[in-house]
GROMACS .gro file of C-alpha atoms in nm:
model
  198
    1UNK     CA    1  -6.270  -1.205  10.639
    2UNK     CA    2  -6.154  -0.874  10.703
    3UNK     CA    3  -5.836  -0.952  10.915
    4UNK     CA    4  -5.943  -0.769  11.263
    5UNK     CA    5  -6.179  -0.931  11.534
    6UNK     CA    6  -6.184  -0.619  11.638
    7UNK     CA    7  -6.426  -0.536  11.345
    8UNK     CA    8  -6.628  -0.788  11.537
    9UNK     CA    9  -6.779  -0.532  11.728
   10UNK     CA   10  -6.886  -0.299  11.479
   11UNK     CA   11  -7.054  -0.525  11.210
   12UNK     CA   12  -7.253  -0.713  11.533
   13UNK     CA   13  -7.358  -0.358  11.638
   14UNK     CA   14  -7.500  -0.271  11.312
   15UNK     CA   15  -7.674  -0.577  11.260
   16UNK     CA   16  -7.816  -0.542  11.658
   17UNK     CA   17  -7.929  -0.177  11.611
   18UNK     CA   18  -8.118  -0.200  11.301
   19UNK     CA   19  -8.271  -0.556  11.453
   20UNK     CA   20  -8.372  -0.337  11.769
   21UNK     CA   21  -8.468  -0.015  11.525
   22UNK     CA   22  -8.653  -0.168  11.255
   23UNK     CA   23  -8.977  -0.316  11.449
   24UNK     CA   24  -9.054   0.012  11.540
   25UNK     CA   25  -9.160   0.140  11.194
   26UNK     CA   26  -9.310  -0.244  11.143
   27UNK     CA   27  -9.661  -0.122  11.244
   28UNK     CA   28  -9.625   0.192  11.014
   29UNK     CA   29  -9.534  -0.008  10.738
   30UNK     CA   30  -9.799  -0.271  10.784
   31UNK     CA   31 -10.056   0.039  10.765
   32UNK     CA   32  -9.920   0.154  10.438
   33UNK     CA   33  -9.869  -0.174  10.258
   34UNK     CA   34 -10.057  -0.456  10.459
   35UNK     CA   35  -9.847  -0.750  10.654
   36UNK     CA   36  -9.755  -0.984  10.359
   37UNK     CA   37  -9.630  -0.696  10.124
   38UNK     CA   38  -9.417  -0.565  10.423
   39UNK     CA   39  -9.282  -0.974  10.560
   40UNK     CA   40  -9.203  -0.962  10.154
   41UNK     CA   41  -8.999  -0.609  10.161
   42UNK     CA   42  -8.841  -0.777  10.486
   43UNK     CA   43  -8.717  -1.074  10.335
   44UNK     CA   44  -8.596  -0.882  10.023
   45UNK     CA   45  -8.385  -0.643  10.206
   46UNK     CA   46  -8.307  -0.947  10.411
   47UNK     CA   47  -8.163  -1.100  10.078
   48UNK     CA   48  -7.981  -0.795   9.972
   49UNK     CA   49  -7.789  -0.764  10.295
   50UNK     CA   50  -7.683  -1.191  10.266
   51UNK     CA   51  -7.576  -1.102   9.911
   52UNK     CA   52  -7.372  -0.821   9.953
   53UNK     CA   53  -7.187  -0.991  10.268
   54UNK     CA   54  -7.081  -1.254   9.973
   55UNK     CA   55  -6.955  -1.050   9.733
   56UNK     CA   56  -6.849  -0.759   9.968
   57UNK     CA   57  -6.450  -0.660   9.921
   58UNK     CA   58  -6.270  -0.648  10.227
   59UNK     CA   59  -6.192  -0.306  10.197
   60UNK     CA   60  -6.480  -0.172  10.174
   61UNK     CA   61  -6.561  -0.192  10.612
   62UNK     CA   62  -6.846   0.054  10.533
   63UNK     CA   63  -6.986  -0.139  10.276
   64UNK     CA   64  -6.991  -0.483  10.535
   65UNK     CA   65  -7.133  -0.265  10.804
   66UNK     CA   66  -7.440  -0.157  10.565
   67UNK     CA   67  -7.472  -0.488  10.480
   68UNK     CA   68  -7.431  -0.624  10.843
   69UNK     CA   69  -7.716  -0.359  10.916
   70UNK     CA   70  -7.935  -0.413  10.653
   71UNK     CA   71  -7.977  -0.831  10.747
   72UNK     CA   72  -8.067  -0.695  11.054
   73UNK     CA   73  -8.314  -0.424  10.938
   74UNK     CA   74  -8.486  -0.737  10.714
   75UNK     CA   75  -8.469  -1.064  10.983
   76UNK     CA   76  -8.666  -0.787  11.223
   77UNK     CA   77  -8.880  -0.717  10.981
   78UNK     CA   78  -8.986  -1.078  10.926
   79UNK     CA   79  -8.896  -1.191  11.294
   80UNK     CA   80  -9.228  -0.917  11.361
   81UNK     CA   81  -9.428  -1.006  11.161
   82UNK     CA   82  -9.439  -1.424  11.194
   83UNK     CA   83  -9.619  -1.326  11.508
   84UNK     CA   84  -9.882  -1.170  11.378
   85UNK     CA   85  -9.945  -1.407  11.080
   86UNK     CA   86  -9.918  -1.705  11.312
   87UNK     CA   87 -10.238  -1.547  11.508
   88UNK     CA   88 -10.389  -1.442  11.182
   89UNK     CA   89 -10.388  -1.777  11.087
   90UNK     CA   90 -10.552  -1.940  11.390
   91UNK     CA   91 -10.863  -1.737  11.278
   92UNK     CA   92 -10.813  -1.879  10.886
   93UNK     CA   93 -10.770  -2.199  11.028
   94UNK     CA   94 -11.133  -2.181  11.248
   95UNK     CA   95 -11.294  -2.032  10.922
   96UNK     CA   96 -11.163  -2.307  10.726
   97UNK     CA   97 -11.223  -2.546  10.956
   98UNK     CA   98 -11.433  -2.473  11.247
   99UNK     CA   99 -11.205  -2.550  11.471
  100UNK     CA  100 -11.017  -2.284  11.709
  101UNK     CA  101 -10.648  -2.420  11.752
  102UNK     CA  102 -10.440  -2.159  11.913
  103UNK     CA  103 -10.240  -2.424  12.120
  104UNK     CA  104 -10.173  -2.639  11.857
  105UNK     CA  105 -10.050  -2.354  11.592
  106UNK     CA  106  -9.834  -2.199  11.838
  107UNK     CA  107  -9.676  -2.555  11.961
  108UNK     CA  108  -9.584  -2.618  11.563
  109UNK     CA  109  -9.485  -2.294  11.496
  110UNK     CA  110  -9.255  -2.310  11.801
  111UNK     CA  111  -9.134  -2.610  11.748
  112UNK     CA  112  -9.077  -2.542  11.375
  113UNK     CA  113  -8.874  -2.196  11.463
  114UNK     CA  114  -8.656  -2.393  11.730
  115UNK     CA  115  -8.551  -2.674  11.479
  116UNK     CA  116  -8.470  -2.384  11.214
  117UNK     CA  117  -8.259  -2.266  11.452
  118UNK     CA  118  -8.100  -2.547  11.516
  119UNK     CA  119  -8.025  -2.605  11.171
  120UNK     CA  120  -7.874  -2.261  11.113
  121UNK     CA  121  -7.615  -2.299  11.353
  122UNK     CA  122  -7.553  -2.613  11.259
  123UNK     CA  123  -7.532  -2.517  10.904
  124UNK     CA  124  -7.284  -2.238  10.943
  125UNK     CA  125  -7.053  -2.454  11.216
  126UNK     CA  126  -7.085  -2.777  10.910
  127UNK     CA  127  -6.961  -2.483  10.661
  128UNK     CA  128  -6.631  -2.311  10.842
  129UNK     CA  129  -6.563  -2.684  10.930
  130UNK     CA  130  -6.558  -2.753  10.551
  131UNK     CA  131  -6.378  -2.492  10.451
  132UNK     CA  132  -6.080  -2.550  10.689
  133UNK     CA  133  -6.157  -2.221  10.920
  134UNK     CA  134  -5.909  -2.232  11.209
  135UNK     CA  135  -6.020  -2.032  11.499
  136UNK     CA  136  -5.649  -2.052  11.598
  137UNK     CA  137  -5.526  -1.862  11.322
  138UNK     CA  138  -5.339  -1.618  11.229
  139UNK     CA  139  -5.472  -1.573  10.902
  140UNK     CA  140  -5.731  -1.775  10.740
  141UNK     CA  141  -5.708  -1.973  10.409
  142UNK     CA  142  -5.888  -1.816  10.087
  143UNK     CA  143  -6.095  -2.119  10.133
  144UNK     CA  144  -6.183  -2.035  10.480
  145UNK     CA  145  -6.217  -1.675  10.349
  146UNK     CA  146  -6.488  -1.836  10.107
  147UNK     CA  147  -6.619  -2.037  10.431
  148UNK     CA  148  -6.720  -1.736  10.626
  149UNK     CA  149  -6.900  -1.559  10.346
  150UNK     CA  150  -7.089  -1.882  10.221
  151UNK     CA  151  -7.156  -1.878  10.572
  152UNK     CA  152  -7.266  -1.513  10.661
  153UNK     CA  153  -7.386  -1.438  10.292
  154UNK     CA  154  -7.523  -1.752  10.059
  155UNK     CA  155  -7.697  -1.962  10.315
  156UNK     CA  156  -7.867  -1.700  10.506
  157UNK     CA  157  -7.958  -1.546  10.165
  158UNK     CA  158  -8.092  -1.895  10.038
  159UNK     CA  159  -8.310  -1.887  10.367
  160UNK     CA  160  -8.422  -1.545  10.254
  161UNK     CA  161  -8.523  -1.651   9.918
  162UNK     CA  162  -8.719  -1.955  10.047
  163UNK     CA  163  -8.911  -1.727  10.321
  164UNK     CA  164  -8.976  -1.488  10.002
  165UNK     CA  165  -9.082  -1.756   9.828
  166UNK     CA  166  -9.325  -1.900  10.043
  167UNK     CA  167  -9.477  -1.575  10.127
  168UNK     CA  168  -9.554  -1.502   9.800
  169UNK     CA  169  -9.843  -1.803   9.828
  170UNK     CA  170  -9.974  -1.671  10.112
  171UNK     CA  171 -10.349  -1.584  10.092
  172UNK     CA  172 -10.403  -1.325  10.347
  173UNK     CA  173 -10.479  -0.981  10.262
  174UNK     CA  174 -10.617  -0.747  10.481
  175UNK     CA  175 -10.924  -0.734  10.302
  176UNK     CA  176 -10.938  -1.105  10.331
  177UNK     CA  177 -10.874  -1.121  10.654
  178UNK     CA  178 -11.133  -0.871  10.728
  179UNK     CA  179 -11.394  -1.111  10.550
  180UNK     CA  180 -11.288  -1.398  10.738
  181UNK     CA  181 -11.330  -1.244  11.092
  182UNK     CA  182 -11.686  -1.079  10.972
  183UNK     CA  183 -11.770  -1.398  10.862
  184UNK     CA  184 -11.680  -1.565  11.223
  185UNK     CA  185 -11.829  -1.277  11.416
  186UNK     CA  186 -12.142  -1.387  11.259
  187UNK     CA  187 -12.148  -1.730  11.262
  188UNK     CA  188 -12.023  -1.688  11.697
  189UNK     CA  189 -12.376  -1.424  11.697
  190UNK     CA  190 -12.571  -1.684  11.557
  191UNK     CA  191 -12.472  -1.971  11.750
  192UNK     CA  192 -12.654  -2.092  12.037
  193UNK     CA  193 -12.495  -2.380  12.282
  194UNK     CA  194 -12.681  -2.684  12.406
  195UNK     CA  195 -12.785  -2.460  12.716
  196UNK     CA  196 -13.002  -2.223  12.455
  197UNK     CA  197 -12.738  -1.969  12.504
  198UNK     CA  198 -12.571  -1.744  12.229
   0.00000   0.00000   0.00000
């Protein structure tokens, strides 16, 4: 898209800094806003980054390199915090149900992350392949232009707004949460096994 792999290197590095920068400042933010306000702020900034990569000009480099940087900032803002919600909801799912299923959760969740992956890759590969992208070359087609930023911009963004969208369901606030786990402390201080201990 912008005529020189060697750009490669640059736009990768953004993306890779902020993805290695951003989790720091995760717990910080999750103190100031609770976790699903923050996954949300992730996957908007997540969104803005996809966007601008599809509407970007060429010639503005800086511009791509924000952008590049800001999908990064947002996918490790939401890449955090699944972990945390996935435990979180191991203890909704025993307060719900009575049943502790740590195994099972994680085994879903994994699976369910893998196949997403899968499907990305896929995804973008099924999209350059559409457009007519040569990786041979010279100089790509407007259509394979188009391609690469459906591929780096509207279906990542898409993905955004569907992680955005399913957050915004999700019934977990920290004051929740903290009635949930009071709630199983005391029903774990009031149990007794068959053996007539607590």
């Amino acid at each position: 898209m912008l005529g020189d792999p060697a750009l490669y290197t640059a736009l990768i590095g953004a993306q890779t800094g902020m993805y290695f920068l951003a989790p720091v400042f995760v717990p910080w933010l999750v103190r100031r806003i609770d976790k699903r306000p923050a996954y949300l702020l992730g996957c908007l900034v997540w969104t803005v980054g996809t966007l601008g990569l599809l509407v970007a000009p060429a010639s503005a480099l800086w511009l791509v390199v924000v952008c590049f940087g800001l999908v990064g900032a947002g996918l490790a803002v939401v890449a955090t915090l699944q972990w945390s919600l996935e435990a979180d909801t191991v203890e909704y799912g025993q307060w719900r149900t009575g049943t502790r299923a740590e195994g099972t959760t994680y085994a879903v969740y994994s699976f369910v992350r893998k196949v997403g992956q899968a499907l990305g890759g896929a995804a973008v590969s099924y999209t350059l392949a559409l457009a007519g992208y040569s990786g041979t070359a010279a100089v790509q087609s407007p259509e394979a232009v188009w391609g690469i930023r459906i591929a780096t911009g509207l279906i990542p963004g898409i993905a955004a707004l569907i992680a955005l969208a399913v957050m915004l369901a999700y019934p977990l606030s920290r004051a929740r949460f903290q009635e949930i786990t009071a709630e199983l402390d005391r029903r774990r201080s009031s149990h007794v096994d068959a053996f007539g201990i607590r």
